[in-house]
Coordinates of C-alpha atoms and ligand atoms in Angstrom, one line a residue:
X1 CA 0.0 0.0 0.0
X2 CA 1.1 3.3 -0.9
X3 CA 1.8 5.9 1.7
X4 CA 0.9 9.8 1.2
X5 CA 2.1 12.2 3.4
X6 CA 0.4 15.9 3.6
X7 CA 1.9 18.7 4.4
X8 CA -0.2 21.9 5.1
X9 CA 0.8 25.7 4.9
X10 CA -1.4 28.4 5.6
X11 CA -5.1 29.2 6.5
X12 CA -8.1 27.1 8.0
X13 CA -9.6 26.4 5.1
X14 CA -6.1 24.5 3.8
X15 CA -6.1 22.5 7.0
X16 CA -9.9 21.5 6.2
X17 CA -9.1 20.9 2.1
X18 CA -6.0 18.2 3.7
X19 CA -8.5 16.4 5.9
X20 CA -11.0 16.0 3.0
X21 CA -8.2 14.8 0.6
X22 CA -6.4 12.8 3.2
X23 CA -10.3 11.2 3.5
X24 CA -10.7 10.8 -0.5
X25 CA -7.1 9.1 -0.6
X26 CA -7.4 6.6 2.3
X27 CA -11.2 5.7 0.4
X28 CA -9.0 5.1 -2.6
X29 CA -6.8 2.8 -0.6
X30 CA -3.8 4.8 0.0
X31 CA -2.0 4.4 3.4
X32 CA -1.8 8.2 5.4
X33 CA 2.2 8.3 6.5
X34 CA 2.4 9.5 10.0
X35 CA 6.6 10.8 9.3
X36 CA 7.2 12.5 6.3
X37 CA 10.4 10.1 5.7
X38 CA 7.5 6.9 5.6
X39 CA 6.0 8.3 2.9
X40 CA 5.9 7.4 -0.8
X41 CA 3.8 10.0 -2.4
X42 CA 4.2 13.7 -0.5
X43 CA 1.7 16.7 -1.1
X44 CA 2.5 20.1 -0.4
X45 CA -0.7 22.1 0.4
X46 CA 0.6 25.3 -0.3
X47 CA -0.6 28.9 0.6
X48 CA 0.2 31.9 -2.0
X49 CA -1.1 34.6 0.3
X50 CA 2.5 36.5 1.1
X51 CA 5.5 35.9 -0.8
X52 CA 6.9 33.8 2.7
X53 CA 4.2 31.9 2.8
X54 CA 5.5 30.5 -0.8
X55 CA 9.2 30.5 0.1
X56 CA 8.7 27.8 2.6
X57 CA 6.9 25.9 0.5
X58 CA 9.3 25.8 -2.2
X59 CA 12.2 25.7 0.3
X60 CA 10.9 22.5 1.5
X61 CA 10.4 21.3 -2.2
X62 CA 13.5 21.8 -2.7
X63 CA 14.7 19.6 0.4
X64 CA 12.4 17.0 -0.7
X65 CA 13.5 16.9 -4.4
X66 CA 17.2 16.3 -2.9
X67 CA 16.0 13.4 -0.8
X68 CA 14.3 12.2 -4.2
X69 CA 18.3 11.2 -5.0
X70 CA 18.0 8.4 -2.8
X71 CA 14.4 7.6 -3.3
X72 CA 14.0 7.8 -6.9
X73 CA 10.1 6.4 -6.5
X74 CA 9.0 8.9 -4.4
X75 CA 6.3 10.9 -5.9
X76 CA 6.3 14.8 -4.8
X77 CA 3.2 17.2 -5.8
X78 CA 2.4 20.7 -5.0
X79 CA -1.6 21.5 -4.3
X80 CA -3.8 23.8 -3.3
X81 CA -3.1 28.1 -3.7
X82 CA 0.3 28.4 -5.2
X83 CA -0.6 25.6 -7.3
X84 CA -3.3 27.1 -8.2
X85 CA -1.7 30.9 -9.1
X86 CA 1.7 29.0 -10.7
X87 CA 0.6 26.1 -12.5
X88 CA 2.9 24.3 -14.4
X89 CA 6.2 26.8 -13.8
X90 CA 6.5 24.7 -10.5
X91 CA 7.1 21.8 -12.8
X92 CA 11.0 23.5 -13.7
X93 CA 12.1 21.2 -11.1
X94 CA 12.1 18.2 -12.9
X95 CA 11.6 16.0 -9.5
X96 CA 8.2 17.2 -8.9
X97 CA 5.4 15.2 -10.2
X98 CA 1.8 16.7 -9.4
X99 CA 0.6 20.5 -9.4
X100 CA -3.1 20.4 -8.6
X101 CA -5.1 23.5 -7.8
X102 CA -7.9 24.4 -5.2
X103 CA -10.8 23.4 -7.7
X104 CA -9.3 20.2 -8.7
X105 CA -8.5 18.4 -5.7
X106 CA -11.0 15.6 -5.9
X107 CA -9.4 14.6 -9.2
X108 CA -6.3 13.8 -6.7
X109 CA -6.7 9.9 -6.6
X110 CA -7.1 9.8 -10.2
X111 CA -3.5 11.4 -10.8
X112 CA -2.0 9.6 -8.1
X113 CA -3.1 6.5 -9.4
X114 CA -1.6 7.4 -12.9
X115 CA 1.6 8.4 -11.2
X116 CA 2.4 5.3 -9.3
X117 CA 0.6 3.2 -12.2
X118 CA -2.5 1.8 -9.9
X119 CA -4.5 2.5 -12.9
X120 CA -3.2 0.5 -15.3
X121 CA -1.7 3.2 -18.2
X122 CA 1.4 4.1 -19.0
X123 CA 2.7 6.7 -16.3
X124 CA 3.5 10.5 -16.8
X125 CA 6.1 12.1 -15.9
X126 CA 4.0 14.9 -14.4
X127 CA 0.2 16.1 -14.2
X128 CA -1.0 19.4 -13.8
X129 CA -4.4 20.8 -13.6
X130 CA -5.3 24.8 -12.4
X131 CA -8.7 26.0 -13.9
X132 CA -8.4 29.8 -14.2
X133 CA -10.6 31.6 -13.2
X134 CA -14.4 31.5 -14.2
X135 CA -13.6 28.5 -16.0
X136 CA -14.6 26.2 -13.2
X137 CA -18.6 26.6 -12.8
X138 CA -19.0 23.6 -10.4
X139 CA -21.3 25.3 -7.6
X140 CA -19.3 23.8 -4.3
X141 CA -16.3 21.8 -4.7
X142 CA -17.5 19.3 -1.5
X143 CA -20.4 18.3 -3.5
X144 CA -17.7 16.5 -6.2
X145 CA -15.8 15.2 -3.2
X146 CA -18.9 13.3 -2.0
X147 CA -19.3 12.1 -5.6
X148 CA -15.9 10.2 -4.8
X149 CA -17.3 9.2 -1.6
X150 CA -20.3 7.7 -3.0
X151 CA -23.5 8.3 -0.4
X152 CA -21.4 8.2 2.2
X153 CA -21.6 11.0 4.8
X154 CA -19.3 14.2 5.0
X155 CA -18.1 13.2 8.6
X156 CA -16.3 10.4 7.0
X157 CA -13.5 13.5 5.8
X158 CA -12.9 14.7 9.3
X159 CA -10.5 13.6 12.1
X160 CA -12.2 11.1 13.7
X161 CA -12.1 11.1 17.6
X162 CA -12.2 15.2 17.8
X163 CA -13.8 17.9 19.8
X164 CA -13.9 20.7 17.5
X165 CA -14.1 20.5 13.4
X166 CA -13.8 22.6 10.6
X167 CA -17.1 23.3 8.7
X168 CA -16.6 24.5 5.2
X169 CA -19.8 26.6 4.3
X170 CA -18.9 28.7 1.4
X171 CA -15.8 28.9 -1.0
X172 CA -14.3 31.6 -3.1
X173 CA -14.1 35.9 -2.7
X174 CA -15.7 38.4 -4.3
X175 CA -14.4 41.3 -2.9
X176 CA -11.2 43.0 -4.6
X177 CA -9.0 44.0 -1.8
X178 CA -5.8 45.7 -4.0
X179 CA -3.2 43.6 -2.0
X180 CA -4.9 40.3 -2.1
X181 CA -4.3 37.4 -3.9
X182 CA -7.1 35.1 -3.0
X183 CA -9.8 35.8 -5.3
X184 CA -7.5 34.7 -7.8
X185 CA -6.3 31.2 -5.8
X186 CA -10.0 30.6 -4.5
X187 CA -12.1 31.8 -7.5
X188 CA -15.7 33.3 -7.5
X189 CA -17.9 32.7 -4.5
X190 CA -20.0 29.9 -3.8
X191 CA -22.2 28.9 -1.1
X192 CA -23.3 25.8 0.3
X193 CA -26.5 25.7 1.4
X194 CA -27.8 25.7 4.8
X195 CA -29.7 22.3 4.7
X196 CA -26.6 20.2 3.8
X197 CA -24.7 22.4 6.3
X198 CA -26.7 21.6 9.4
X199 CA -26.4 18.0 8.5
X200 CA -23.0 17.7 8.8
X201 CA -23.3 19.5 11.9
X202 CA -25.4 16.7 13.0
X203 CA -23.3 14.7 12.3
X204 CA -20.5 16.1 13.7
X205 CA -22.4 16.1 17.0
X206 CA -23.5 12.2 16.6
X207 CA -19.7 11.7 16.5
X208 CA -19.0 13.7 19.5
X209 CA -17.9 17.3 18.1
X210 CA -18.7 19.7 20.9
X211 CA -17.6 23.3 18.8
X212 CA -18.2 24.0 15.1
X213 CA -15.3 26.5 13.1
X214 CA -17.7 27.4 10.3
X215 CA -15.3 28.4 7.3
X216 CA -15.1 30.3 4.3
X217 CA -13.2 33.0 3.1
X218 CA -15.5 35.7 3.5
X219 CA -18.0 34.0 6.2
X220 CA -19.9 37.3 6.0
X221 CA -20.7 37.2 2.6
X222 CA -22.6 33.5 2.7
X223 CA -25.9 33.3 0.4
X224 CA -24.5 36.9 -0.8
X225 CA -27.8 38.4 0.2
X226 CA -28.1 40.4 3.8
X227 CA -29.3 38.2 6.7
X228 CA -28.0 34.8 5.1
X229 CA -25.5 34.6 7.4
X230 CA -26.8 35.0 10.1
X231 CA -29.8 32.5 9.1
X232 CA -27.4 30.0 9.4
X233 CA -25.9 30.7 12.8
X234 CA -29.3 30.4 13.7
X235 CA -29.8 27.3 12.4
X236 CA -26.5 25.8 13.7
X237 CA -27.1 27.2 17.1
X238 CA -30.2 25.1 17.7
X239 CA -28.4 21.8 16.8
X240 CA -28.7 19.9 20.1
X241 CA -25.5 18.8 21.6
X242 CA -23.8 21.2 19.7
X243 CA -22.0 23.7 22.3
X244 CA -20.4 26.5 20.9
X245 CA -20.3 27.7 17.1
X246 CA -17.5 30.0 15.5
X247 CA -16.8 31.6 12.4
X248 CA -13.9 32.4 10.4
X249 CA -12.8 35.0 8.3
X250 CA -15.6 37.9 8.1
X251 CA -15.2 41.2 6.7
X252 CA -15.9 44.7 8.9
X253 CA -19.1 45.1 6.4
X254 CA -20.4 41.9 7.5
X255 CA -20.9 43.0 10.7
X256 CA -24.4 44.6 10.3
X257 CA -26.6 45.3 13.1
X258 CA -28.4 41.5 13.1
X259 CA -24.5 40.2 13.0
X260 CA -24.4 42.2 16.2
X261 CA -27.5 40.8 17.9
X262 CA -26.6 37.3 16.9
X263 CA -23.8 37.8 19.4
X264 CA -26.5 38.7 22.3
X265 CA -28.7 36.1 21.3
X266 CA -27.2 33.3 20.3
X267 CA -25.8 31.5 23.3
X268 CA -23.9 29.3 21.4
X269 CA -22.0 31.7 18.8
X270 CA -18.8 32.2 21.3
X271 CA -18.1 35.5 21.8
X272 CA -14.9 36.1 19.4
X273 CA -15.1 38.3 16.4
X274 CA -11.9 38.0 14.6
X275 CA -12.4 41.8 12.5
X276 CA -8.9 42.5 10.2
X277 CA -8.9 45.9 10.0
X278 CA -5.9 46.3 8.0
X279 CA -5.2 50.1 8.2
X280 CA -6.0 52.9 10.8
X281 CA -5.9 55.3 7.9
X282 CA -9.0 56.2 5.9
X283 CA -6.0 57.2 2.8
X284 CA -4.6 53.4 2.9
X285 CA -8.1 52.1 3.4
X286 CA -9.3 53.5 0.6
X287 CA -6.6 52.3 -1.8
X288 CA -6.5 48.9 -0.3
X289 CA -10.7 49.6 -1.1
X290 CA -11.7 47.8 2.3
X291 CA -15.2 49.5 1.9
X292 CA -15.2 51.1 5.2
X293 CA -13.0 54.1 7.4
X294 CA -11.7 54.0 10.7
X295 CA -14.5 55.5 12.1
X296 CA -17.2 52.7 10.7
X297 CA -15.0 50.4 12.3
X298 CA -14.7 51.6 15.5
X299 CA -18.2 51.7 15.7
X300 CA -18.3 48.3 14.9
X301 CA -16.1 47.0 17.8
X302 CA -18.0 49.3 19.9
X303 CA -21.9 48.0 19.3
X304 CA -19.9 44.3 19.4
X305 CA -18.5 45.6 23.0
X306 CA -21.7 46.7 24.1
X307 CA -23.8 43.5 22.8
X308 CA -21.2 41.0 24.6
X309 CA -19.5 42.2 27.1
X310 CA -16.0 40.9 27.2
X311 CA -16.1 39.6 24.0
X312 CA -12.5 38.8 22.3
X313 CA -11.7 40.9 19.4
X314 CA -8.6 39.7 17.2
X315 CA -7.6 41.6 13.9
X316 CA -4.5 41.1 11.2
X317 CA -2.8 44.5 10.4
X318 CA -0.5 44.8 7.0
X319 CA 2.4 47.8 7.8
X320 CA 3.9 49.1 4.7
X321 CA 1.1 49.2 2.0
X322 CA 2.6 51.2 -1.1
X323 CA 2.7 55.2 -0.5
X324 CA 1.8 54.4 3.6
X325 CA 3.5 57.2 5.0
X326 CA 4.7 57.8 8.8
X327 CA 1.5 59.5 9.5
X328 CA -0.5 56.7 7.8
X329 CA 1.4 54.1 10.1
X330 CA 1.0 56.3 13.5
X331 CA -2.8 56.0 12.1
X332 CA -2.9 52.3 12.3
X333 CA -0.6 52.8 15.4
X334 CA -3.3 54.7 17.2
X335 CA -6.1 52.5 16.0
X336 CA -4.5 49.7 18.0
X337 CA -3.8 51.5 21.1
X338 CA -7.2 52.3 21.1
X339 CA -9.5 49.4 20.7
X340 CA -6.9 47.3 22.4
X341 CA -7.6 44.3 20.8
X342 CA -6.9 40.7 22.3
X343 CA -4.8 39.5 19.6
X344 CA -3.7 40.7 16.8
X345 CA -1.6 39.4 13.5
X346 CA 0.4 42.5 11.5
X347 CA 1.9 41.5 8.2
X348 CA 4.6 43.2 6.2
X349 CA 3.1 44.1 3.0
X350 CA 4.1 41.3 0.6
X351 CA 3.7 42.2 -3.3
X352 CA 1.4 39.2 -5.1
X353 CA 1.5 38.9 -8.7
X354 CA -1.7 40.2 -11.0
X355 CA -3.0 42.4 -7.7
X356 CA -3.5 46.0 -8.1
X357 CA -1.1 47.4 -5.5
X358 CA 1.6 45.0 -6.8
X359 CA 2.2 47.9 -9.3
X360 CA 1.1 50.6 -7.4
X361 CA 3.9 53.7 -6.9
X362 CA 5.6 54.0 -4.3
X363 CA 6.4 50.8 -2.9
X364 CA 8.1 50.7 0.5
X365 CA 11.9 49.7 1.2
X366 CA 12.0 46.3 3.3
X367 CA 13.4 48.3 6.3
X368 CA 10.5 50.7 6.5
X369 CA 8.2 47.7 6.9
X370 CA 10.4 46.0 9.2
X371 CA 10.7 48.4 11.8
X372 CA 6.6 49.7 11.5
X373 CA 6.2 45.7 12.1
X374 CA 7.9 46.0 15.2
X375 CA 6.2 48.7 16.1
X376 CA 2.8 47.3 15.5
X377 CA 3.9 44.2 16.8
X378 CA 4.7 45.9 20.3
X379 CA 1.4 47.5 20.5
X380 CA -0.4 44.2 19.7
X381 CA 1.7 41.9 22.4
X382 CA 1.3 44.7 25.0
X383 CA -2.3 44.9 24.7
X384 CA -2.6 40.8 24.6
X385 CA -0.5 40.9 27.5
X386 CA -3.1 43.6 29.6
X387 CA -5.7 41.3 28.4
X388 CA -4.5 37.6 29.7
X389 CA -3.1 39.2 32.8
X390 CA -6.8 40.9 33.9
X391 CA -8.0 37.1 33.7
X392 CA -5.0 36.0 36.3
X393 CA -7.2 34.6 39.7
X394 CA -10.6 34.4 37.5
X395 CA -12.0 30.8 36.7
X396 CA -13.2 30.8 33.1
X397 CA -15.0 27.9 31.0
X398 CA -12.7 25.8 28.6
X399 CA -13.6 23.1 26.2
X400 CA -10.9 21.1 26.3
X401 CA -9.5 19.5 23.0
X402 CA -7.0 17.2 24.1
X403 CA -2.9 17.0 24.7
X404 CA -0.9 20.6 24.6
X405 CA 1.1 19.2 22.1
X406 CA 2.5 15.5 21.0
X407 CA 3.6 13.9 23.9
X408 CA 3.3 16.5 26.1
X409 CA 1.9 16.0 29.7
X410 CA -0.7 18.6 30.4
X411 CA -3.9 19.5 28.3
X412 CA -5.0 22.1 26.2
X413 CA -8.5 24.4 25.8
X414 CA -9.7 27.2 24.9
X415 CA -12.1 29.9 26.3
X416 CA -14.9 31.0 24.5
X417 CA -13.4 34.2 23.8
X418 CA -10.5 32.0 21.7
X419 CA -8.2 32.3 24.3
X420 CA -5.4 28.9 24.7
X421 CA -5.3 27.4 28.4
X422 CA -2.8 25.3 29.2
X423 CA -3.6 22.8 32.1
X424 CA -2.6 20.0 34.6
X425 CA -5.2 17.2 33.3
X426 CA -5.8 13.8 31.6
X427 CA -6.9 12.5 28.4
X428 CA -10.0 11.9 29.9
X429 CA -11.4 15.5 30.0
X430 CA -10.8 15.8 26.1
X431 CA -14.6 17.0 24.9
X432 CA -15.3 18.1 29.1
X433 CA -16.3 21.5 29.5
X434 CA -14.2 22.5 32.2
X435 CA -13.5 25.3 34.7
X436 CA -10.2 26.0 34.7
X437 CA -9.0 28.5 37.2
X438 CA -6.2 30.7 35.5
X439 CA -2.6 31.2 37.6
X440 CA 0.0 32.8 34.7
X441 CA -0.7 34.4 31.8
X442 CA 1.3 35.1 28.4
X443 CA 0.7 37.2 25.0
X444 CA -0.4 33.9 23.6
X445 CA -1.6 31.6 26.8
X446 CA -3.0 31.0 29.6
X447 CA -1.9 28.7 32.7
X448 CA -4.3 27.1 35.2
X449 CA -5.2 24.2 37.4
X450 CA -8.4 22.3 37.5
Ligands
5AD501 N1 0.7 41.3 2.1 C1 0.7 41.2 3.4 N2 -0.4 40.7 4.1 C2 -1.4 40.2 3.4 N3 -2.6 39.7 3.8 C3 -3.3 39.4 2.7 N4 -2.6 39.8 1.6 C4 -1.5 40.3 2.0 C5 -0.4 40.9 1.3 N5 -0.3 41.0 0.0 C6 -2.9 39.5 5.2 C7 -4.2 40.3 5.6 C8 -5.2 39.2 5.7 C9 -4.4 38.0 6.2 C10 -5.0 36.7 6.1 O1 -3.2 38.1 5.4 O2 -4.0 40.9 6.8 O3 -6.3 39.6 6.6

């Protein structure tokens, strides 16, 4: 039995796309390697949305085509985003065998038959397959991954055994943020719809998943008409057995007023709201066209604020967006020190290929970015830091979700505001909803005891 190994960069929704793959291949009869150096076949799921996001991928490519040497069989494919935007340039290193892109992935146990000769032809040297965009008019990708899977349910493509799962519910991006590469790696947006949504929930549940992660790239936009989205938290918060629900990535003009009162009302939607905000500056917003200012934003945070009290609030800032000047930066700068957010994720601006501020003017030297990311940085950590400490002495709910890391001794959870607890437990309480009382704190943890 062949053994494929999968390695994931990026986003959420690449984690999800490598369980659903690593499901289709074992249905196919492939063996999942545990070790990278047990593998025959290894998969790259690559992310394209900074330029270091791609560097590591291709760095480890690089490794693995060296290692090819003294495995001439083993079988090495990019998938996923970068395949997606490169296509068959990735194929100048002659060791590399696949390039598959996000709307082609169920077509993976075809290829890989073809490549180690399961199906009988003669084998190629390489296969690649990236749709561009608009080609590829399939309405959800999971509804050609079930086709693989036959009638067999969707809970079948995630980890089995675990607390929390990934929920895809939409695909694709419509909006046309100047730095961003993803409409272009994801293609046009498409919704699943709600029915087939809360079934897998169900299902979920059935199996003993305690807290949905409902995915897509712009949550916010689901159904694409006003209220859809929130229909659906709706729906998924009256699944029984279900305990908490979250969401990942909105947009700022998501967050309407019935976004808001979801948060009061639904006792299950946990009270994060992960809002990138990008830019303090109303100039840099406007070129990056976010579709909101500063001050619609901080309006935002504050009817959020006021609906859940203590809510977490997390953001992802990018310093050094072409023609940001210093009082752009000390707008951003300002913006952070005032919302004081719990957690926050500032980028250097990275230039992606075929995006409109890739050849805007005035594009900034690598040390201007580097020291406004320290900057930020320093702002963000010292505000996470103010948070975590406050909670020092309080006991707060966690759902735990099983070892800290491999091997390790104590257990992990989270709060419902997202926050990581780190705690003396057993195996046990994985799935237990827990009150953890909270002795240490970090910018990125929490310590307790039970
Ligand atoms: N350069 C730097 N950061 C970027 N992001 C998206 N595109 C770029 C880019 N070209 C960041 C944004 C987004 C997060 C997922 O990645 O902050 O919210």
């Amino acid at each position: 039995m062949k053994k494929v190994f999968i390695k994931t960069y990026g986003c959420q929704m690449n984690v999800r796309d490598s369980e659903a793959v690593t499901a289709l291949l074992r249905k196919r009869g492939y063996g999942i390697a545990v070790r990278e150096t047990d593998a025959d076949i290894i998969l790259l799921n690559t992310c394209s949305v900074r330029d270091l996001a791609e560097q590591k991928a291709i760095g480890k490519m690089t490794g693995l085509a060296h290692a090819k040497k003294r495995k001439p069989g083993l079988i090495l494919g990019y998938m996923g985003c970068m395949a997606q935007s490169r296509g068959a340039e990735l194929l100048k290193t002659p060791a590399i065998n696949l390039v598959v892109g996000t709307q082609k992935f169920h077509h993976l146990p075809d290829y890989l038959d073809q490549l180690t000769g399961r199906a009988g032809c003669p084998q190629p040297a390489a296969v690649v397959e990236t749709p561009r965009r608009g080609e590829d008019t399939a309405p959800y990708q999971i509804l050609d991954i079930k086709d693989e899977a036959g009638s067999e349910s969707a809970v079948k493509h995630h980890e089995p055994g675990a607390v929390t799962a990934y929920v895809s519910i939409m695909q694709g991006c419509d909006m046309h943020c100047t730095f961003c590469i993803v409409p272009a790696t994801r293609g046009a947006e498409r919704s699943r719809p709600i029915l087939e949504i809360v079934d897998e929930i169900r299902q979920l549940v059935d199996n003993g998943v305690k807290e949905v992660t409902l995915l897509g790239q712009i949550v916010t936009s689901y159904g694409r008409k006003k209220s859809e989205f929130v229909k659906l938290l709706t729906a998924v918060n009256a699944i029984t057995g279900l305990e908490r629900v979250r969401f990942t990535a909105p947009h700022p003009q998501g967050f309407g007023d019935d976004l808001v009162a979801a948060y009061r009302d639904l006792e299950k939607l946990c009270e994060h709201a992960h809002l990138p905000v990008q830019s303090g500056s109303d100039r840099i917003l406007k070129a990056m066209r976010r579709g909101y200012n500063r001050e619609k934003y901080l309006k935002i945070i504050e009817k959020l604020r006021a609906a859940r009290p203590g809510i977490g609030i997390t953001t992802d800032i990018i310093v050094g967006f072409p023609s940001e000047t210093d009082e752009d930066f000390e707008a951003t700068a300002s913006l952070l020190r005032e919302v004081q957010f719990d957690q926050g994720y500032v980028f250097k601006y990275s230039k992606r290929r075929d995006t409109p501020a890739a050849t805007m003017p005035d594009q900034l030297p690598e040390p201007v970015k580097e020291d406004r990311n320290q900057a930020a940085l320093a702002i963000v950590n010292a505000a996470a830091l103010c948070h975590n400490t406050k909670l020092i002495g309080q006991t707060v709910e966690i759902l735990v979700e099983g070892r800290s890391a491999k091997g390790a001794k104590r257990m992990m959870g989270r709060t419902r505001t997202n926050k990581i607890v780190v705690f003396d437990g057993n195996e046990r309480q994985a799935g237990q909803l827990l009150p953890v009382r909270i002795e240490r704190a970090t910018t990125v943890a929490l310590y307790g005891n039970k």
